[in-house]
Amino acid sequence: TPEQVPERYHERSPINFVQNVKGRLMIVQGMQDPNVTPENVRTVADALQREGVEYELLAFEDEGHGISRPKNQKTLYLRLQEFFKSAFSAQ
């Protein structure tokens, strides 16, 4: 638990290292996700903004932990295609 080994939890929590993010970042969120909640994503997004890290957020209201609905998968893959095309053409 975090109380027993706080340093281990700190080392493994990405929120503590957003200043190290390099390049482009896309966050994909299922708004019904019980594991990575919308509040978790807001916390990371706020930290990224404070550090001046650019990111894109793609949220799906009707998804949980994983994007499983075909219509959402199509949207996700098209957005990923655009994201990678833009990211790699900028180099």
mmCIF file of N, CA and C in Angstrom:
data_model
loop_
_atom_site.group_PDB
_atom_site.id
_atom_site.type_symbol
_atom_site.label_atom_id
_atom_site.label_comp_id
_atom_site.label_asym_id
_atom_site.label_seq_id
_atom_site.Cartn_x
_atom_site.Cartn_y
_atom_site.Cartn_z
ATOM 1 N N THR A 1 0.843 -1.195 0.000
ATOM 2 C CA THR A 1 0.000 0.000 0.000
ATOM 3 C C THR A 1 0.884 1.253 0.000
ATOM 4 N N PRO A 2 0.331 2.371 -0.397
ATOM 5 C CA PRO A 2 1.106 3.619 -0.383
ATOM 6 C C PRO A 2 1.630 3.978 1.003
ATOM 7 N N GLU A 3 0.910 3.579 2.035
ATOM 8 C CA GLU A 3 1.359 3.874 3.395
ATOM 9 C C GLU A 3 2.578 3.037 3.775
ATOM 10 N N GLN A 4 2.645 1.815 3.263
ATOM 11 C CA GLN A 4 3.741 0.911 3.612
ATOM 12 C C GLN A 4 5.020 1.211 2.837
ATOM 13 N N VAL A 5 4.877 1.517 1.566
ATOM 14 C CA VAL A 5 6.062 1.769 0.722
ATOM 15 C C VAL A 5 5.826 3.012 -0.149
ATOM 16 N N PRO A 6 5.756 4.184 0.476
ATOM 17 C CA PRO A 6 5.427 5.401 -0.276
ATOM 18 C C PRO A 6 6.418 5.700 -1.396
ATOM 19 N N GLU A 7 7.693 5.416 -1.199
ATOM 20 C CA GLU A 7 8.684 5.716 -2.237
ATOM 21 C C GLU A 7 8.436 4.876 -3.490
ATOM 22 N N ARG A 8 8.002 3.653 -3.306
ATOM 23 C CA ARG A 8 7.721 2.796 -4.456
ATOM 24 C C ARG A 8 6.533 3.335 -5.257
ATOM 25 N N TYR A 9 5.510 3.766 -4.566
ATOM 26 C CA TYR A 9 4.345 4.327 -5.244
ATOM 27 C C TYR A 9 4.723 5.626 -5.952
ATOM 28 N N HIS A 10 5.536 6.430 -5.323
ATOM 29 C CA HIS A 10 5.979 7.680 -5.936
ATOM 30 C C HIS A 10 6.766 7.397 -7.211
ATOM 31 N N GLU A 11 7.666 6.441 -7.167
ATOM 32 C CA GLU A 11 8.497 6.097 -8.328
ATOM 33 C C GLU A 11 7.683 5.572 -9.497
ATOM 34 N N ARG A 12 6.550 4.949 -9.236
ATOM 35 C CA ARG A 12 5.760 4.309 -10.282
ATOM 36 C C ARG A 12 4.567 5.144 -10.738
ATOM 37 N N SER A 13 4.410 6.298 -10.169
ATOM 38 C CA SER A 13 3.274 7.140 -10.522
ATOM 39 C C SER A 13 3.683 8.180 -11.559
ATOM 40 N N PRO A 14 3.127 8.097 -12.771
ATOM 41 C CA PRO A 14 3.514 9.029 -13.833
ATOM 42 C C PRO A 14 3.263 10.498 -13.500
ATOM 43 N N ILE A 15 2.333 10.776 -12.599
ATOM 44 C CA ILE A 15 2.028 12.165 -12.265
ATOM 45 C C ILE A 15 3.251 12.881 -11.709
ATOM 46 N N ASN A 16 4.176 12.138 -11.149
ATOM 47 C CA ASN A 16 5.372 12.738 -10.563
ATOM 48 C C ASN A 16 6.468 13.026 -11.579
ATOM 49 N N PHE A 17 6.237 12.676 -12.839
ATOM 50 C CA PHE A 17 7.291 12.802 -13.835
ATOM 51 C C PHE A 17 6.823 13.452 -15.138
ATOM 52 N N VAL A 18 5.726 14.196 -15.099
ATOM 53 C CA VAL A 18 5.216 14.800 -16.334
ATOM 54 C C VAL A 18 6.214 15.779 -16.942
ATOM 55 N N GLN A 19 7.089 16.351 -16.135
ATOM 56 C CA GLN A 19 8.079 17.286 -16.662
ATOM 57 C C GLN A 19 9.070 16.583 -17.586
ATOM 58 N N ASN A 20 9.120 15.265 -17.553
ATOM 59 C CA ASN A 20 10.037 14.505 -18.402
ATOM 60 C C ASN A 20 9.428 14.097 -19.735
ATOM 61 N N VAL A 21 8.163 14.409 -19.961
ATOM 62 C CA VAL A 21 7.513 14.027 -21.214
ATOM 63 C C VAL A 21 8.124 14.835 -22.345
ATOM 64 N N LYS A 22 8.539 14.118 -23.385
ATOM 65 C CA LYS A 22 9.112 14.751 -24.578
ATOM 66 C C LYS A 22 8.269 14.345 -25.780
ATOM 67 N N GLY A 23 8.164 15.226 -26.724
ATOM 68 C CA GLY A 23 7.411 14.889 -27.928
ATOM 69 C C GLY A 23 5.926 15.094 -27.731
ATOM 70 N N ARG A 24 5.169 14.439 -28.577
ATOM 71 C CA ARG A 24 3.721 14.615 -28.573
ATOM 72 C C ARG A 24 3.059 13.539 -27.734
ATOM 73 N N LEU A 25 1.901 13.870 -27.214
ATOM 74 C CA LEU A 25 1.202 12.957 -26.320
ATOM 75 C C LEU A 25 -0.285 12.978 -26.629
ATOM 76 N N MET A 26 -0.873 11.794 -26.719
ATOM 77 C CA MET A 26 -2.323 11.673 -26.835
ATOM 78 C C MET A 26 -2.811 10.829 -25.663
ATOM 79 N N ILE A 27 -3.811 11.342 -24.975
ATOM 80 C CA ILE A 27 -4.443 10.620 -23.876
ATOM 81 C C ILE A 27 -5.792 10.130 -24.379
ATOM 82 N N VAL A 28 -6.042 8.843 -24.248
ATOM 83 C CA VAL A 28 -7.321 8.254 -24.635
ATOM 84 C C VAL A 28 -8.018 7.819 -23.352
ATOM 85 N N GLN A 29 -9.239 8.313 -23.166
ATOM 86 C CA GLN A 29 -9.964 8.092 -21.909
ATOM 87 C C GLN A 29 -11.338 7.515 -22.170
ATOM 88 N N GLY A 30 -11.639 6.409 -21.506
ATOM 89 C CA GLY A 30 -13.012 5.918 -21.424
ATOM 90 C C GLY A 30 -13.624 6.538 -20.178
ATOM 91 N N MET A 31 -14.638 7.336 -20.348
ATOM 92 C CA MET A 31 -15.180 8.102 -19.223
ATOM 93 C C MET A 31 -15.853 7.222 -18.157
ATOM 94 N N GLN A 32 -16.132 5.964 -18.492
ATOM 95 C CA GLN A 32 -16.725 5.034 -17.528
ATOM 96 C C GLN A 32 -15.666 4.129 -16.890
ATOM 97 N N ASP A 33 -14.408 4.452 -17.077
ATOM 98 C CA ASP A 33 -13.303 3.626 -16.589
ATOM 99 C C ASP A 33 -13.216 3.704 -15.064
ATOM 100 N N PRO A 34 -13.371 2.572 -14.364
ATOM 101 C CA PRO A 34 -13.251 2.597 -12.909
ATOM 102 C C PRO A 34 -11.795 2.562 -12.433
ATOM 103 N N ASN A 35 -10.867 2.217 -13.341
ATOM 104 C CA ASN A 35 -9.451 2.120 -12.967
ATOM 105 C C ASN A 35 -8.728 3.447 -13.140
ATOM 106 N N VAL A 36 -8.860 4.027 -14.318
ATOM 107 C CA VAL A 36 -8.270 5.340 -14.612
ATOM 108 C C VAL A 36 -9.449 6.283 -14.801
ATOM 109 N N THR A 37 -9.811 6.952 -13.747
ATOM 110 C CA THR A 37 -11.037 7.745 -13.744
ATOM 111 C C THR A 37 -10.841 9.073 -14.476
ATOM 112 N N PRO A 38 -11.937 9.702 -14.879
ATOM 113 C CA PRO A 38 -11.822 11.039 -15.462
ATOM 114 C C PRO A 38 -11.078 12.010 -14.543
ATOM 115 N N GLU A 39 -11.261 11.868 -13.238
ATOM 116 C CA GLU A 39 -10.534 12.725 -12.290
ATOM 117 C C GLU A 39 -9.028 12.477 -12.385
ATOM 118 N N ASN A 40 -8.622 11.220 -12.553
ATOM 119 C CA ASN A 40 -7.198 10.908 -12.750
ATOM 120 C C ASN A 40 -6.664 11.621 -13.980
ATOM 121 N N VAL A 41 -7.436 11.587 -15.053
ATOM 122 C CA VAL A 41 -7.000 12.222 -16.301
ATOM 123 C C VAL A 41 -6.938 13.734 -16.134
ATOM 124 N N ARG A 42 -7.910 14.318 -15.445
ATOM 125 C CA ARG A 42 -7.875 15.769 -15.191
ATOM 126 C C ARG A 42 -6.630 16.147 -14.395
ATOM 127 N N THR A 43 -6.279 15.333 -13.431
ATOM 128 C CA THR A 43 -5.085 15.601 -12.626
ATOM 129 C C THR A 43 -3.836 15.599 -13.500
ATOM 130 N N VAL A 44 -3.718 14.604 -14.360
ATOM 131 C CA VAL A 44 -2.564 14.531 -15.266
ATOM 132 C C VAL A 44 -2.591 15.693 -16.251
ATOM 133 N N ALA A 45 -3.755 15.992 -16.810
ATOM 134 C CA ALA A 45 -3.869 17.094 -17.768
ATOM 135 C C ALA A 45 -3.467 18.417 -17.120
ATOM 136 N N ASP A 46 -3.900 18.645 -15.899
ATOM 137 C CA ASP A 46 -3.511 19.870 -15.187
ATOM 138 C C ASP A 46 -1.999 19.934 -14.998
ATOM 139 N N ALA A 47 -1.401 18.809 -14.617
ATOM 140 C CA ALA A 47 0.058 18.774 -14.420
ATOM 141 C C ALA A 47 0.790 19.007 -15.738
ATOM 142 N N LEU A 48 0.287 18.416 -16.816
ATOM 143 C CA LEU A 48 0.905 18.628 -18.131
ATOM 144 C C LEU A 48 0.833 20.100 -18.521
ATOM 145 N N GLN A 49 -0.315 20.720 -18.295
ATOM 146 C CA GLN A 49 -0.467 22.143 -18.621
ATOM 147 C C GLN A 49 0.481 22.998 -17.795
ATOM 148 N N ARG A 50 0.605 22.715 -16.522
ATOM 149 C CA ARG A 50 1.527 23.475 -15.665
ATOM 150 C C ARG A 50 2.963 23.372 -16.172
ATOM 151 N N GLU A 51 3.326 22.222 -16.718
ATOM 152 C CA GLU A 51 4.690 22.006 -17.221
ATOM 153 C C GLU A 51 4.850 22.445 -18.672
ATOM 154 N N GLY A 52 3.761 22.915 -19.296
ATOM 155 C CA GLY A 52 3.834 23.358 -20.683
ATOM 156 C C GLY A 52 3.950 22.226 -21.687
ATOM 157 N N VAL A 53 3.498 21.039 -21.308
ATOM 158 C CA VAL A 53 3.546 19.877 -22.198
ATOM 159 C C VAL A 53 2.263 19.845 -23.024
ATOM 160 N N GLU A 54 2.418 19.834 -24.343
ATOM 161 C CA GLU A 54 1.254 19.768 -25.222
ATOM 162 C C GLU A 54 0.726 18.342 -25.266
ATOM 163 N N TYR A 55 -0.585 18.219 -25.308
ATOM 164 C CA TYR A 55 -1.208 16.903 -25.390
ATOM 165 C C TYR A 55 -2.559 17.037 -26.069
ATOM 166 N N GLU A 56 -3.056 15.915 -26.557
ATOM 167 C CA GLU A 56 -4.412 15.834 -27.085
ATOM 168 C C GLU A 56 -5.172 14.861 -26.205
ATOM 169 N N LEU A 57 -6.435 15.144 -25.989
ATOM 170 C CA LEU A 57 -7.287 14.263 -25.194
ATOM 171 C C LEU A 57 -8.431 13.775 -26.067
ATOM 172 N N LEU A 58 -8.580 12.472 -26.135
ATOM 173 C CA LEU A 58 -9.689 11.854 -26.853
ATOM 174 C C LEU A 58 -10.489 11.063 -25.825
ATOM 175 N N ALA A 59 -11.694 11.528 -25.529
ATOM 176 C CA ALA A 59 -12.519 10.903 -24.491
ATOM 177 C C ALA A 59 -13.753 10.266 -25.118
ATOM 178 N N PHE A 60 -14.097 9.096 -24.618
ATOM 179 C CA PHE A 60 -15.283 8.370 -25.066
ATOM 180 C C PHE A 60 -16.224 8.214 -23.884
ATOM 181 N N GLU A 61 -17.390 8.840 -23.987
ATOM 182 C CA GLU A 61 -18.366 8.835 -22.892
ATOM 183 C C GLU A 61 -18.856 7.431 -22.552
ATOM 184 N N ASP A 62 -18.948 6.560 -23.553
ATOM 185 C CA ASP A 62 -19.570 5.246 -23.357
ATOM 186 C C ASP A 62 -18.563 4.097 -23.301
ATOM 187 N N GLU A 63 -17.331 4.391 -22.912
ATOM 188 C CA GLU A 63 -16.310 3.343 -22.809
ATOM 189 C C GLU A 63 -15.749 3.292 -21.399
ATOM 190 N N GLY A 64 -15.185 2.136 -21.080
ATOM 191 C CA GLY A 64 -14.528 1.942 -19.798
ATOM 192 C C GLY A 64 -13.030 1.855 -19.998
ATOM 193 N N HIS A 65 -12.423 0.836 -19.400
ATOM 194 C CA HIS A 65 -10.970 0.647 -19.477
ATOM 195 C C HIS A 65 -10.665 -0.143 -20.747
ATOM 196 N N GLY A 66 -10.497 0.571 -21.821
ATOM 197 C CA GLY A 66 -10.322 -0.033 -23.143
ATOM 198 C C GLY A 66 -11.420 0.462 -24.057
ATOM 199 N N ILE A 67 -11.096 0.588 -25.314
ATOM 200 C CA ILE A 67 -12.075 1.074 -26.293
ATOM 201 C C ILE A 67 -12.556 -0.140 -27.072
ATOM 202 N N SER A 68 -13.795 -0.562 -26.826
ATOM 203 C CA SER A 68 -14.271 -1.829 -27.377
ATOM 204 C C SER A 68 -15.409 -1.703 -28.384
ATOM 205 N N ARG A 69 -16.105 -0.598 -28.398
ATOM 206 C CA ARG A 69 -17.221 -0.449 -29.336
ATOM 207 C C ARG A 69 -16.674 -0.114 -30.723
ATOM 208 N N PRO A 70 -17.175 -0.831 -31.748
ATOM 209 C CA PRO A 70 -16.637 -0.634 -33.106
ATOM 210 C C PRO A 70 -16.649 0.819 -33.578
ATOM 211 N N LYS A 71 -17.713 1.555 -33.299
ATOM 212 C CA LYS A 71 -17.755 2.952 -33.767
ATOM 213 C C LYS A 71 -16.663 3.782 -33.084
ATOM 214 N N ASN A 72 -16.410 3.499 -31.822
ATOM 215 C CA ASN A 72 -15.367 4.222 -31.096
ATOM 216 C C ASN A 72 -13.980 3.779 -31.531
ATOM 217 N N GLN A 73 -13.826 2.493 -31.830
ATOM 218 C CA GLN A 73 -12.545 2.012 -32.341
ATOM 219 C C GLN A 73 -12.211 2.699 -33.659
ATOM 220 N N LYS A 74 -13.213 2.847 -34.507
ATOM 221 C CA LYS A 74 -12.987 3.528 -35.788
ATOM 222 C C LYS A 74 -12.527 4.960 -35.541
ATOM 223 N N THR A 75 -13.227 5.662 -34.656
ATOM 224 C CA THR A 75 -12.834 7.034 -34.316
ATOM 225 C C THR A 75 -11.416 7.065 -33.761
ATOM 226 N N LEU A 76 -11.122 6.153 -32.845
ATOM 227 C CA LEU A 76 -9.794 6.092 -32.238
ATOM 228 C C LEU A 76 -8.720 5.864 -33.290
ATOM 229 N N TYR A 77 -8.910 4.882 -34.165
ATOM 230 C CA TYR A 77 -7.878 4.560 -35.155
ATOM 231 C C TYR A 77 -7.681 5.690 -36.157
ATOM 232 N N LEU A 78 -8.764 6.356 -36.535
ATOM 233 C CA LEU A 78 -8.621 7.500 -37.448
ATOM 234 C C LEU A 78 -7.866 8.637 -36.768
ATOM 235 N N ARG A 79 -8.183 8.902 -35.510
ATOM 236 C CA ARG A 79 -7.473 9.960 -34.771
ATOM 237 C C ARG A 79 -6.011 9.602 -34.555
ATOM 238 N N LEU A 80 -5.737 8.331 -34.252
ATOM 239 C CA LEU A 80 -4.347 7.895 -34.100
ATOM 240 C C LEU A 80 -3.579 8.052 -35.408
ATOM 241 N N GLN A 81 -4.241 7.730 -36.499
ATOM 242 C CA GLN A 81 -3.602 7.895 -37.807
ATOM 243 C C GLN A 81 -3.227 9.359 -38.030
ATOM 244 N N GLU A 82 -4.149 10.260 -37.757
ATOM 245 C CA GLU A 82 -3.874 11.695 -37.897
ATOM 246 C C GLU A 82 -2.764 12.129 -36.942
ATOM 247 N N PHE A 83 -2.835 11.644 -35.718
ATOM 248 C CA PHE A 83 -1.855 12.007 -34.701
ATOM 249 C C PHE A 83 -0.449 11.586 -35.122
ATOM 250 N N PHE A 84 -0.290 10.337 -35.535
ATOM 251 C CA PHE A 84 1.036 9.851 -35.933
ATOM 252 C C PHE A 84 1.523 10.528 -37.208
ATOM 253 N N LYS A 85 0.626 10.740 -38.140
ATOM 254 C CA LYS A 85 1.014 11.426 -39.377
ATOM 255 C C LYS A 85 1.540 12.820 -39.054
ATOM 256 N N SER A 86 0.833 13.531 -38.223
ATOM 257 C CA SER A 86 1.245 14.877 -37.833
ATOM 258 C C SER A 86 2.537 14.844 -37.022
ATOM 259 N N ALA A 87 2.637 13.911 -36.093
ATOM 260 C CA ALA A 87 3.814 13.835 -35.224
ATOM 261 C C ALA A 87 5.069 13.507 -36.017
ATOM 262 N N PHE A 88 4.966 12.590 -36.961
ATOM 263 C CA PHE A 88 6.153 12.169 -37.698
ATOM 264 C C PHE A 88 6.497 13.101 -38.846
ATOM 265 N N SER A 89 5.521 13.835 -39.357
ATOM 266 C CA SER A 89 5.830 14.787 -40.430
ATOM 267 C C SER A 89 6.455 16.058 -39.870
ATOM 268 N N ALA A 90 6.309 16.287 -38.569
ATOM 269 C CA ALA A 90 6.870 17.489 -37.937
ATOM 270 C C ALA A 90 8.357 17.342 -37.651
ATOM 271 N N GLN A 91 8.886 16.137 -37.820
ATOM 272 C CA GLN A 91 10.302 15.909 -37.494
ATOM 273 C C GLN A 91 11.206 16.263 -38.643
#
